[in-house]
Amino acid sequence: LFSAPLFSAPLLAQTGTRPAPTQLQAPSALPAGFTTPSGYGDSVYPALGDAGLDVTHYDLSLRSDPGVDRLIGRAVLNIEARTPLTQISLDFAGPQVLGVKLNGRSARHVQAGEKLLILPPAPIAAGTAFTLTVAYSGTPALHLDASSGGGLRLGWIAQAGGSYVLSEPDGAHTFFPCNDVPADGASYSLHLNLPAGTTAVASGVQTRQTTLAGRTLSDFELVQEIPTYALTVHTGRLELVTQPGPAGIQIRNAFPVGLPDTVRAAFGQTPAMLGFLADWFGPYPYPVYGVAVTEDPQLPALETATLSTFPSRPEAPVTALHELAHQWFGDNLRLGDWSDIWLNEGFATYAELLWAEGQGEAAAPILDRWYARLVREPARGVIASTPAQLFDSSSYFRGALTLHALRLKVGDARFRQILRTYAARFSARSVRTTDFLGVVQELGGAAALEAMQPWLTGTALPPLPKETLTQT
Ligand code: ARG
Ligand code: ZN
């Protein structure tokens, strides 16, 4: 979550006006045998990904040193061919590739634009499982965020005492080769190699930490499938603060050593928030949760899986709640297409209102505030069509009001049942707007769908729904 003005002009000045290098080299520049890849088919980021690939698992070994903007990596990808493959194309704007192996044997490859293209020795039949190993070394590319007009750097970012990762929407391929579309979720094994004294914390459950010859090796496992942008790794002089949470969930926060209490304060209510959101959404999807605070005061907060990423500035507790809500809607239920971003942002924003109500606050001023934001900007239906729309007011506030219209129509009990059914049915799967609407229709009927329709598909901003329940 972020307030838009925060990283527009000043950050742009810092990073220059260099556009994100999204264009692939002309096919003529490719060596013989390679062809221009066609992308996964995402409607907002059509060049990303490869529709022929289903990556099921990424095993990433990453070696880095604080203060040195260099990454030595080895990525092992377990892939299933969804279509017959004569070429494999991965997104990778990262360091230089040193070698590629397919099922253990060296394979011809080329880095072109932000793609890593690989030629299998023989065509791969649809349905075949195979393993790709990519070794690389160098400086992660500077990758600017098209969704914020280039005002934000994405991916693996070195900072004074270490590094952090902030990838949404398309920064993951700055530090590992991947099928960088949210629709293709995968599980992860991470092996982090850092100088002793530097702490690593990452998405998933920590399974090892040993120090050998002055290097600390830390392993993390995330068995649940998540979208690529939700993977995070933080390294540095970090203080890990753990406590038991509800339902056996482990709470683990990572704060830079010396982080002031004014910044830590927003994260004190995690146990209560986990319990509260589980009541509305169903069980929290992972065994561990916490936040990692970076050294940068200007980042947007991001719902990185099991370990949300935050700027080092005092945040309101509802921002912490917002990122936690995304663990259900964004990470566990991932987008089938970026145009459906309201299924992330509208839901996480609506969770803020549910929490505020639970704290005894009145809903009306919050609804008015959201509505006022929408009135100020050009109206659009909630389905996004450009990168610039992904994180605009319509995705957040019109998305949230779409849910509010539904809730007022069906009442709290049925609304809760719809959210819980949707979260359970699509757990660890990708979702489109029609998947949610299917659940709405099934449990709320045609009238429930109708109440949402003007918000979803109309262009004009509908009137703010009134606080009256038609049924309970
Ligand atoms: N998903 C984040 C949140 O609202 C916002 C990410 C903004 N990302 C960006 N590239 N501008 O919690
Ligand atoms: Zn959000």
Short mmCIF file of C-alpha atoms and ligand atoms in Angstrom, two decimals:
data_model
loop_
_atom_site.label_atom_id
_atom_site.label_comp_id
_atom_site.label_asym_id
_atom_site.label_seq_id
_atom_site.Cartn_x
_atom_site.Cartn_y
_atom_site.Cartn_z
CA LEU A 1 0.00 0.00 0.00
CA PHE A 2 1.25 3.47 -0.71
CA SER A 3 0.12 7.00 -1.29
CA ALA A 4 0.87 7.79 -4.90
CA PRO A 5 2.62 11.20 -4.57
CA LEU A 6 5.29 9.64 -2.37
CA PHE A 7 7.48 8.24 -5.07
CA SER A 8 6.67 10.19 -8.19
CA ALA A 9 8.76 13.28 -8.78
CA PRO A 10 11.59 12.99 -6.21
CA LEU A 11 12.41 9.37 -6.95
CA LEU A 12 12.20 9.96 -10.65
CA ALA A 13 14.84 12.64 -10.31
CA GLN A 14 17.05 10.24 -8.35
CA THR A 15 16.83 7.40 -10.81
CA GLY A 16 16.82 9.48 -13.97
CA THR A 17 14.35 9.15 -16.80
CA ARG A 18 15.78 5.97 -18.25
CA PRO A 19 12.77 3.90 -19.35
CA ALA A 20 12.42 0.34 -18.11
CA PRO A 21 14.09 -1.83 -20.78
CA THR A 22 11.04 -3.85 -21.76
CA GLN A 23 11.72 -4.25 -25.46
CA LEU A 24 13.18 -7.43 -26.75
CA GLN A 25 15.91 -7.14 -29.37
CA ALA A 26 14.76 -7.49 -32.94
CA PRO A 27 14.68 -11.16 -34.04
CA SER A 28 17.43 -10.41 -36.53
CA ALA A 29 19.73 -9.87 -33.57
CA LEU A 30 19.11 -13.41 -32.31
CA PRO A 31 21.59 -16.15 -33.20
CA ALA A 32 20.52 -18.84 -35.63
CA GLY A 33 17.94 -21.25 -34.29
CA PHE A 34 16.36 -18.83 -31.80
CA THR A 35 12.98 -17.19 -32.40
CA THR A 36 11.25 -14.14 -30.93
CA PRO A 37 9.17 -15.40 -28.00
CA SER A 38 5.47 -14.58 -27.83
CA GLY A 39 4.84 -14.14 -24.09
CA TYR A 40 2.32 -15.71 -21.74
CA GLY A 41 -0.55 -13.57 -22.98
CA ASP A 42 -1.19 -11.39 -19.94
CA SER A 43 -3.44 -8.56 -21.08
CA VAL A 44 -1.51 -5.80 -19.25
CA TYR A 45 2.05 -7.17 -19.63
CA PRO A 46 1.83 -9.22 -22.85
CA ALA A 47 5.60 -9.63 -23.30
CA LEU A 48 6.15 -11.33 -19.95
CA GLY A 49 6.26 -15.08 -19.46
CA ASP A 50 5.86 -18.03 -21.80
CA ALA A 51 2.47 -19.68 -22.25
CA GLY A 52 4.18 -23.02 -22.86
CA LEU A 53 5.63 -23.23 -19.35
CA ASP A 54 4.27 -24.22 -15.97
CA VAL A 55 7.07 -23.72 -13.48
CA THR A 56 6.18 -25.76 -10.41
CA HIS A 57 9.25 -25.09 -8.23
CA TYR A 58 12.20 -22.70 -8.06
CA ASP A 59 15.29 -23.77 -6.11
CA LEU A 60 17.43 -20.64 -5.79
CA SER A 61 20.96 -20.40 -4.41
CA LEU A 62 22.01 -16.77 -4.00
CA ARG A 63 25.34 -15.53 -2.77
CA SER A 64 25.83 -11.86 -2.00
CA ASP A 65 27.80 -9.47 0.17
CA PRO A 66 26.51 -6.30 1.81
CA GLY A 67 27.71 -3.15 0.08
CA VAL A 68 28.62 -5.03 -3.10
CA ASP A 69 25.98 -4.79 -5.80
CA ARG A 70 26.63 -8.24 -7.15
CA LEU A 71 24.78 -11.49 -7.01
CA ILE A 72 26.03 -14.98 -7.70
CA GLY A 73 23.12 -17.27 -8.37
CA ARG A 74 22.06 -20.71 -9.39
CA ALA A 75 18.42 -21.34 -10.20
CA VAL A 76 16.98 -24.81 -10.65
CA LEU A 77 13.52 -24.72 -12.19
CA ASN A 78 11.13 -27.66 -12.26
CA ILE A 79 8.97 -27.10 -15.30
CA GLU A 80 6.11 -28.84 -17.01
CA ALA A 81 5.54 -28.19 -20.69
CA ARG A 82 1.99 -26.97 -21.29
CA THR A 83 2.48 -27.06 -25.05
CA PRO A 84 5.08 -28.69 -27.31
CA LEU A 85 8.31 -26.70 -26.92
CA THR A 86 11.01 -26.05 -29.48
CA GLN A 87 12.37 -23.14 -27.44
CA ILE A 88 12.05 -22.25 -23.76
CA SER A 89 11.81 -18.58 -22.93
CA LEU A 90 12.26 -17.23 -19.42
CA ASP A 91 12.13 -13.65 -18.22
CA PHE A 92 15.55 -12.57 -17.01
CA ALA A 93 16.96 -9.06 -16.84
CA GLY A 94 19.44 -10.20 -14.28
CA PRO A 95 23.20 -10.74 -14.17
CA GLN A 96 25.12 -12.50 -16.87
CA VAL A 97 24.24 -16.13 -17.49
CA LEU A 98 27.26 -18.42 -17.16
CA GLY A 99 25.61 -21.63 -18.24
CA VAL A 100 22.32 -23.44 -18.73
CA LYS A 101 21.58 -27.12 -18.31
CA LEU A 102 18.46 -28.95 -19.35
CA ASN A 103 17.98 -32.18 -17.42
CA GLY A 104 21.65 -31.96 -16.48
CA ARG A 105 23.07 -31.43 -19.98
CA SER A 106 24.39 -28.14 -21.32
CA ALA A 107 21.89 -26.36 -23.55
CA ARG A 108 22.31 -23.54 -26.07
CA HIS A 109 21.02 -20.25 -24.75
CA VAL A 110 21.03 -16.53 -25.41
CA GLN A 111 20.20 -13.49 -23.27
CA ALA A 112 18.22 -11.03 -25.38
CA GLY A 113 16.46 -7.99 -23.97
CA GLU A 114 14.81 -9.23 -20.80
CA LYS A 115 14.56 -12.84 -22.02
CA LEU A 116 16.72 -15.88 -21.57
CA LEU A 117 16.05 -18.18 -24.52
CA ILE A 118 17.05 -21.83 -24.37
CA LEU A 119 17.05 -24.43 -27.13
CA PRO A 120 16.28 -28.00 -26.08
CA PRO A 121 18.32 -30.58 -28.01
CA ALA A 122 15.04 -32.05 -29.25
CA PRO A 123 11.45 -30.71 -29.08
CA ILE A 124 9.78 -31.27 -25.70
CA ALA A 125 6.33 -32.86 -25.83
CA ALA A 126 3.39 -31.25 -24.02
CA GLY A 127 2.98 -32.66 -20.51
CA THR A 128 6.69 -33.46 -20.12
CA ALA A 129 8.42 -32.47 -16.88
CA PHE A 130 12.00 -31.23 -17.09
CA THR A 131 14.61 -29.40 -15.07
CA LEU A 132 16.51 -26.28 -16.08
CA THR A 133 19.59 -25.12 -14.22
CA VAL A 134 20.83 -21.58 -14.79
CA ALA A 135 24.06 -20.25 -13.31
CA TYR A 136 24.63 -16.49 -13.29
CA SER A 137 26.77 -13.79 -11.78
CA GLY A 138 26.85 -9.99 -11.84
CA THR A 139 24.91 -6.87 -10.97
CA PRO A 140 21.11 -7.09 -10.98
CA ALA A 141 19.70 -4.82 -13.71
CA LEU A 142 18.17 -1.46 -12.89
CA HIS A 143 14.51 -2.15 -13.57
CA LEU A 144 12.05 0.73 -13.29
CA ASP A 145 8.38 0.22 -12.63
CA ALA A 146 6.14 1.00 -15.61
CA SER A 147 3.05 0.95 -13.35
CA SER A 148 4.29 4.01 -11.48
CA GLY A 149 5.64 5.79 -14.56
CA GLY A 150 9.20 4.68 -13.89
CA GLY A 151 9.28 6.28 -10.44
CA LEU A 152 10.14 3.14 -8.52
CA ARG A 153 12.99 0.67 -8.77
CA LEU A 154 11.92 -2.97 -8.69
CA GLY A 155 13.64 -6.27 -8.04
CA TRP A 156 16.75 -7.10 -6.05
CA ILE A 157 18.06 -3.88 -4.57
CA ALA A 158 21.31 -3.43 -2.68
CA GLN A 159 21.21 -1.04 0.27
CA ALA A 160 23.90 0.11 2.69
CA GLY A 161 24.02 -2.90 4.99
CA GLY A 162 22.51 -5.56 2.73
CA SER A 163 19.67 -5.89 0.25
CA TYR A 164 15.95 -6.27 -0.18
CA VAL A 165 13.53 -7.40 -2.87
CA LEU A 166 10.48 -5.49 -4.07
CA SER A 167 9.10 -6.98 -7.27
CA GLU A 168 5.44 -6.23 -7.90
CA PRO A 169 4.57 -6.31 -10.69
CA ASP A 170 7.54 -7.43 -12.79
CA GLY A 171 10.79 -7.12 -10.83
CA ALA A 172 11.36 -10.77 -9.92
CA HIS A 173 13.22 -11.43 -13.15
CA THR A 174 15.97 -8.99 -12.09
CA PHE A 175 17.37 -11.65 -9.77
CA PHE A 176 16.24 -15.04 -10.99
CA PRO A 177 15.13 -16.40 -14.36
CA CYS A 178 11.42 -17.05 -14.15
CA ASN A 179 8.05 -17.24 -15.85
CA ASP A 180 7.27 -13.77 -14.54
CA VAL A 181 3.48 -13.72 -14.69
CA PRO A 182 1.28 -13.95 -11.59
CA ALA A 183 -0.80 -16.72 -13.17
CA ASP A 184 2.11 -19.19 -12.96
CA GLY A 185 2.58 -19.83 -9.25
CA ALA A 186 5.34 -22.00 -7.83
CA SER A 187 6.83 -23.22 -4.57
CA TYR A 188 10.35 -22.16 -3.53
CA SER A 189 13.52 -23.43 -1.89
CA LEU A 190 16.03 -20.71 -1.06
CA HIS A 191 19.69 -21.12 -0.12
CA LEU A 192 21.27 -17.84 0.91
CA ASN A 193 25.00 -17.41 1.33
CA LEU A 194 26.19 -14.30 3.18
CA PRO A 195 29.17 -13.25 5.23
CA ALA A 196 28.86 -14.29 8.88
CA GLY A 197 27.23 -11.46 10.82
CA THR A 198 24.81 -10.61 8.03
CA THR A 199 21.32 -11.96 8.57
CA ALA A 200 19.06 -13.28 5.83
CA VAL A 201 15.31 -13.60 6.08
CA ALA A 202 13.02 -14.67 3.27
CA SER A 203 9.60 -15.90 2.25
CA GLY A 204 8.86 -19.28 3.80
CA VAL A 205 9.98 -21.29 6.79
CA GLN A 206 13.62 -21.22 7.79
CA THR A 207 14.99 -24.76 7.70
CA ARG A 208 18.71 -24.20 8.29
CA GLN A 209 21.27 -21.72 9.47
CA THR A 210 24.95 -22.67 9.74
CA THR A 211 28.19 -20.79 9.59
CA LEU A 212 31.02 -22.34 7.59
CA ALA A 213 34.35 -20.67 6.83
CA GLY A 214 33.05 -17.20 7.59
CA ARG A 215 29.88 -17.57 5.54
CA THR A 216 26.39 -18.00 6.92
CA LEU A 217 24.14 -20.34 4.98
CA SER A 218 20.41 -19.94 5.49
CA ASP A 219 17.70 -22.05 3.89
CA PHE A 220 14.02 -21.23 3.52
CA GLU A 221 11.21 -23.42 2.19
CA LEU A 222 7.86 -22.25 0.90
CA VAL A 223 5.77 -25.24 -0.12
CA GLN A 224 2.67 -23.22 -1.02
CA GLU A 225 2.58 -21.82 -4.56
CA ILE A 226 2.90 -18.05 -4.85
CA PRO A 227 3.31 -15.59 -7.74
CA THR A 228 6.90 -14.61 -8.59
CA TYR A 229 6.51 -11.00 -7.40
CA ALA A 230 5.53 -12.17 -3.93
CA LEU A 231 8.91 -13.78 -3.26
CA THR A 232 11.17 -11.74 -1.01
CA VAL A 233 14.67 -11.92 0.46
CA HIS A 234 16.03 -9.37 2.93
CA THR A 235 19.65 -9.29 4.05
CA GLY A 236 21.52 -7.02 6.39
CA ARG A 237 22.09 -6.21 10.03
CA LEU A 238 18.67 -7.40 11.04
CA GLU A 239 17.08 -8.08 14.38
CA LEU A 240 14.64 -10.99 14.21
CA VAL A 241 11.74 -10.69 16.63
CA THR A 242 9.58 -13.78 16.96
CA GLN A 243 6.51 -14.59 19.01
CA PRO A 244 3.82 -17.26 18.89
CA GLY A 245 0.65 -16.22 17.07
CA PRO A 246 -2.88 -17.67 16.96
CA ALA A 247 -3.62 -21.12 15.50
CA GLY A 248 0.02 -22.20 15.72
CA ILE A 249 1.22 -19.50 13.32
CA GLN A 250 4.72 -18.28 14.04
CA ILE A 251 5.16 -14.51 13.99
CA ARG A 252 8.57 -13.35 12.74
CA ASN A 253 9.52 -9.74 12.11
CA ALA A 254 12.85 -8.51 10.76
CA PHE A 255 13.88 -4.99 11.73
CA PRO A 256 17.14 -3.23 10.85
CA VAL A 257 19.20 -3.01 14.04
CA GLY A 258 18.36 0.27 15.76
CA LEU A 259 15.01 0.78 13.98
CA PRO A 260 13.04 3.27 16.10
CA ASP A 261 9.97 2.17 18.04
CA THR A 262 7.88 4.71 16.11
CA VAL A 263 8.38 2.53 13.02
CA ARG A 264 7.95 -0.80 14.86
CA ALA A 265 4.68 0.37 16.41
CA ALA A 266 2.50 -0.41 13.38
CA PHE A 267 3.33 -4.11 13.66
CA GLY A 268 2.33 -4.75 17.28
CA GLN A 269 -1.16 -6.02 16.48
CA THR A 270 -0.27 -8.89 14.15
CA PRO A 271 -1.70 -11.65 16.42
CA ALA A 272 -5.07 -9.89 16.71
CA MET A 273 -5.09 -9.10 12.98
CA LEU A 274 -4.36 -12.72 12.06
CA GLY A 275 -7.30 -13.86 14.19
CA PHE A 276 -9.59 -11.15 12.88
CA LEU A 277 -8.89 -11.80 9.21
CA ALA A 278 -9.14 -15.57 9.64
CA ASP A 279 -12.71 -14.99 10.90
CA TRP A 280 -13.60 -13.19 7.67
CA PHE A 281 -11.45 -15.06 5.13
CA GLY A 282 -10.85 -18.52 6.61
CA PRO A 283 -7.55 -19.94 7.87
CA TYR A 284 -4.33 -17.97 7.24
CA PRO A 285 -2.62 -19.86 4.39
CA TYR A 286 0.97 -20.14 5.73
CA PRO A 287 2.73 -21.40 8.89
CA VAL A 288 4.60 -18.12 9.43
CA TYR A 289 3.98 -14.39 9.07
CA GLY A 290 5.77 -11.16 9.77
CA VAL A 291 7.19 -8.04 8.22
CA ALA A 292 10.65 -7.03 7.05
CA VAL A 293 11.43 -3.33 7.27
CA THR A 294 13.95 -1.98 4.75
CA GLU A 295 16.30 0.98 5.20
CA ASP A 296 14.36 2.94 2.55
CA PRO A 297 11.71 5.37 3.86
CA GLN A 298 10.07 5.87 0.46
CA LEU A 299 8.98 2.45 -0.74
CA PRO A 300 5.40 1.33 -1.04
CA ALA A 301 4.64 -1.49 1.37
CA LEU A 302 4.33 -4.82 -0.43
CA GLU A 303 2.60 -8.08 0.46
CA THR A 304 5.61 -10.35 -0.03
CA ALA A 305 4.63 -13.89 0.94
CA THR A 306 4.85 -14.74 4.66
CA LEU A 307 7.00 -11.62 5.12
CA SER A 308 5.53 -8.31 4.00
CA THR A 309 8.04 -5.63 3.00
CA PHE A 310 7.81 -2.16 4.53
CA PRO A 311 9.58 1.18 4.21
CA SER A 312 11.40 2.53 7.24
CA ARG A 313 8.85 5.13 8.20
CA PRO A 314 6.01 5.13 10.69
CA GLU A 315 2.97 3.52 9.06
CA ALA A 316 -0.63 3.33 10.24
CA PRO A 317 -1.60 -0.10 11.62
CA VAL A 318 -4.20 -0.41 8.82
CA THR A 319 -1.33 -0.53 6.34
CA ALA A 320 0.03 -3.54 8.21
CA LEU A 321 -3.48 -5.02 8.10
CA HIS A 322 -3.70 -4.33 4.35
CA GLU A 323 -0.51 -6.28 3.57
CA LEU A 324 -1.62 -9.12 5.83
CA ALA A 325 -4.96 -9.33 3.99
CA HIS A 326 -3.02 -9.70 0.72
CA GLN A 327 -1.56 -12.97 2.01
CA TRP A 328 -5.03 -14.43 1.30
CA PHE A 329 -5.86 -12.21 -1.70
CA GLY A 330 -2.80 -11.70 -3.87
CA ASP A 331 -0.39 -14.34 -2.62
CA ASN A 332 -2.40 -17.49 -1.89
CA LEU A 333 -5.11 -16.63 -4.42
CA ARG A 334 -2.98 -15.15 -7.19
CA LEU A 335 -4.06 -13.20 -10.23
CA GLY A 336 -4.71 -15.10 -13.44
CA ASP A 337 -4.13 -11.83 -15.28
CA TRP A 338 -2.92 -8.39 -14.15
CA SER A 339 -6.17 -6.80 -15.36
CA ASP A 340 -7.89 -8.45 -12.37
CA ILE A 341 -5.76 -6.52 -9.87
CA TRP A 342 -8.88 -5.32 -8.00
CA LEU A 343 -9.15 -8.90 -6.69
CA ASN A 344 -5.98 -8.01 -4.76
CA GLU A 345 -6.23 -4.31 -4.02
CA GLY A 346 -9.99 -3.99 -3.63
CA PHE A 347 -10.06 -6.90 -1.18
CA ALA A 348 -7.07 -5.74 0.90
CA THR A 349 -8.52 -2.23 1.02
CA TYR A 350 -11.91 -3.55 2.08
CA ALA A 351 -10.21 -5.51 4.85
CA GLU A 352 -9.12 -2.13 6.28
CA LEU A 353 -12.76 -1.17 6.69
CA LEU A 354 -13.67 -4.50 8.27
CA TRP A 355 -10.83 -4.06 10.77
CA ALA A 356 -11.77 -0.45 11.54
CA GLU A 357 -15.36 -1.54 12.23
CA GLY A 358 -14.05 -4.31 14.43
CA GLN A 359 -12.14 -1.67 16.39
CA GLY A 360 -15.38 0.22 16.97
CA GLU A 361 -14.78 2.86 14.30
CA ALA A 362 -17.61 4.13 12.12
CA ALA A 363 -17.57 2.97 8.50
CA ALA A 364 -19.15 6.09 7.00
CA PRO A 365 -16.10 8.41 7.15
CA ILE A 366 -13.91 5.73 5.57
CA LEU A 367 -16.41 5.12 2.78
CA ASP A 368 -16.68 8.88 2.22
CA ARG A 369 -12.91 9.20 2.03
CA TRP A 370 -12.67 6.43 -0.58
CA TYR A 371 -15.49 7.95 -2.56
CA ALA A 372 -13.90 11.40 -2.46
CA ARG A 373 -10.70 9.92 -3.95
CA LEU A 374 -12.70 8.41 -6.81
CA VAL A 375 -14.63 11.57 -7.53
CA ARG A 376 -11.36 13.44 -8.07
CA GLU A 377 -10.10 11.06 -10.77
CA PRO A 378 -11.42 9.89 -14.15
CA ALA A 379 -13.85 7.04 -13.55
CA ARG A 380 -13.29 3.55 -14.95
CA GLY A 381 -14.70 0.10 -14.30
CA VAL A 382 -12.57 -2.00 -11.94
CA ILE A 383 -10.90 -4.16 -14.59
CA ALA A 384 -7.51 -2.55 -15.38
CA SER A 385 -6.12 -2.37 -18.89
CA THR A 386 -2.79 -0.52 -18.57
CA PRO A 387 0.19 -0.71 -16.19
CA ALA A 388 -0.65 2.82 -14.96
CA GLN A 389 -4.07 1.59 -13.81
CA LEU A 390 -2.78 -1.29 -11.69
CA PHE A 391 -2.31 0.71 -8.50
CA ASP A 392 -4.64 3.65 -9.11
CA SER A 393 -7.62 4.70 -6.97
CA SER A 394 -10.06 2.60 -8.98
CA SER A 395 -8.20 -0.65 -8.24
CA TYR A 396 -8.13 0.16 -4.52
CA PHE A 397 -11.23 2.18 -3.70
CA ARG A 398 -13.65 1.32 -6.50
CA GLY A 399 -12.57 -2.29 -5.96
CA ALA A 400 -13.35 -1.97 -2.25
CA LEU A 401 -16.69 -0.27 -2.92
CA THR A 402 -17.59 -3.09 -5.33
CA LEU A 403 -17.32 -5.42 -2.34
CA HIS A 404 -19.22 -2.97 -0.17
CA ALA A 405 -22.11 -2.94 -2.65
CA LEU A 406 -22.14 -6.73 -2.49
CA ARG A 407 -22.06 -6.79 1.31
CA LEU A 408 -24.95 -4.35 1.64
CA LYS A 409 -26.99 -6.46 -0.76
CA VAL A 410 -26.41 -9.85 0.88
CA GLY A 411 -25.75 -9.00 4.54
CA ASP A 412 -22.74 -9.79 6.71
CA ALA A 413 -23.30 -13.52 7.22
CA ARG A 414 -23.64 -14.25 3.52
CA PHE A 415 -20.80 -11.86 2.65
CA ARG A 416 -18.51 -13.73 5.01
CA GLN A 417 -19.59 -17.05 3.50
CA ILE A 418 -18.83 -15.74 -0.01
CA LEU A 419 -15.34 -14.55 1.01
CA ARG A 420 -14.53 -17.78 2.84
CA THR A 421 -15.82 -19.99 0.03
CA TYR A 422 -13.85 -18.04 -2.57
CA ALA A 423 -10.65 -18.14 -0.47
CA ALA A 424 -10.97 -21.89 0.18
CA ARG A 425 -11.98 -22.93 -3.32
CA PHE A 426 -9.15 -21.07 -5.03
CA SER A 427 -6.48 -21.60 -2.38
CA ALA A 428 -3.02 -21.73 -4.03
CA ARG A 429 -4.62 -21.20 -7.45
CA SER A 430 -4.91 -18.35 -9.90
CA VAL A 431 -8.16 -16.41 -10.12
CA ARG A 432 -9.99 -14.24 -12.59
CA THR A 433 -12.86 -11.87 -11.84
CA THR A 434 -15.29 -14.46 -13.20
CA ASP A 435 -14.14 -16.95 -10.56
CA PHE A 436 -15.19 -14.59 -7.80
CA LEU A 437 -18.43 -13.73 -9.58
CA GLY A 438 -19.21 -17.43 -9.86
CA VAL A 439 -19.07 -17.76 -6.08
CA VAL A 440 -21.16 -14.59 -5.68
CA GLN A 441 -23.83 -15.95 -7.97
CA GLU A 442 -23.83 -19.36 -6.34
CA LEU A 443 -24.22 -18.03 -2.81
CA GLY A 444 -25.82 -14.63 -3.34
CA GLY A 445 -27.89 -15.15 -6.46
CA ALA A 446 -28.52 -12.88 -9.41
CA ALA A 447 -29.43 -9.90 -7.22
CA ALA A 448 -25.98 -9.96 -5.62
CA LEU A 449 -24.30 -9.93 -9.01
CA GLU A 450 -26.54 -7.10 -10.12
CA ALA A 451 -25.55 -4.97 -7.15
CA MET A 452 -21.90 -5.26 -8.18
CA GLN A 453 -22.40 -4.75 -11.90
CA PRO A 454 -22.27 -0.93 -12.15
CA TRP A 455 -19.04 -0.91 -10.14
CA LEU A 456 -17.45 -3.66 -12.17
CA THR A 457 -18.31 -2.85 -15.74
CA GLY A 458 -19.88 0.59 -15.86
CA THR A 459 -17.55 3.49 -16.51
CA ALA A 460 -19.39 6.20 -14.58
CA LEU A 461 -18.91 6.23 -10.83
CA PRO A 462 -22.09 4.80 -9.25
CA PRO A 463 -23.57 6.55 -6.21
CA LEU A 464 -22.10 5.49 -2.87
CA PRO A 465 -24.20 2.53 -1.67
CA LYS A 466 -26.37 3.38 1.34
CA GLU A 467 -25.92 1.76 4.74
CA THR A 468 -29.04 -0.37 4.60
CA LEU A 469 -29.11 -4.13 4.42
CA THR A 470 -31.80 -5.62 2.26
CA GLN A 471 -31.51 -8.94 4.08
CA THR A 472 -29.32 -10.49 6.74
N1 ARG B 1 0.50 -4.22 -3.73
C1 ARG B 1 1.03 -3.10 -2.98
C2 ARG B 1 -0.03 -2.80 -1.93
O1 ARG B 1 -0.97 -2.11 -2.17
C3 ARG B 1 1.33 -1.91 -3.81
C4 ARG B 1 2.44 -2.11 -4.77
C5 ARG B 1 2.71 -0.94 -5.59
N2 ARG B 1 3.64 -1.36 -6.58
C6 ARG B 1 4.09 -0.62 -7.54
N3 ARG B 1 4.92 -1.14 -8.36
N4 ARG B 1 3.75 0.61 -7.64
O2 ARG B 1 -0.03 -3.36 -0.92
ZN ZN B 2 -2.46 -3.58 -1.62
#
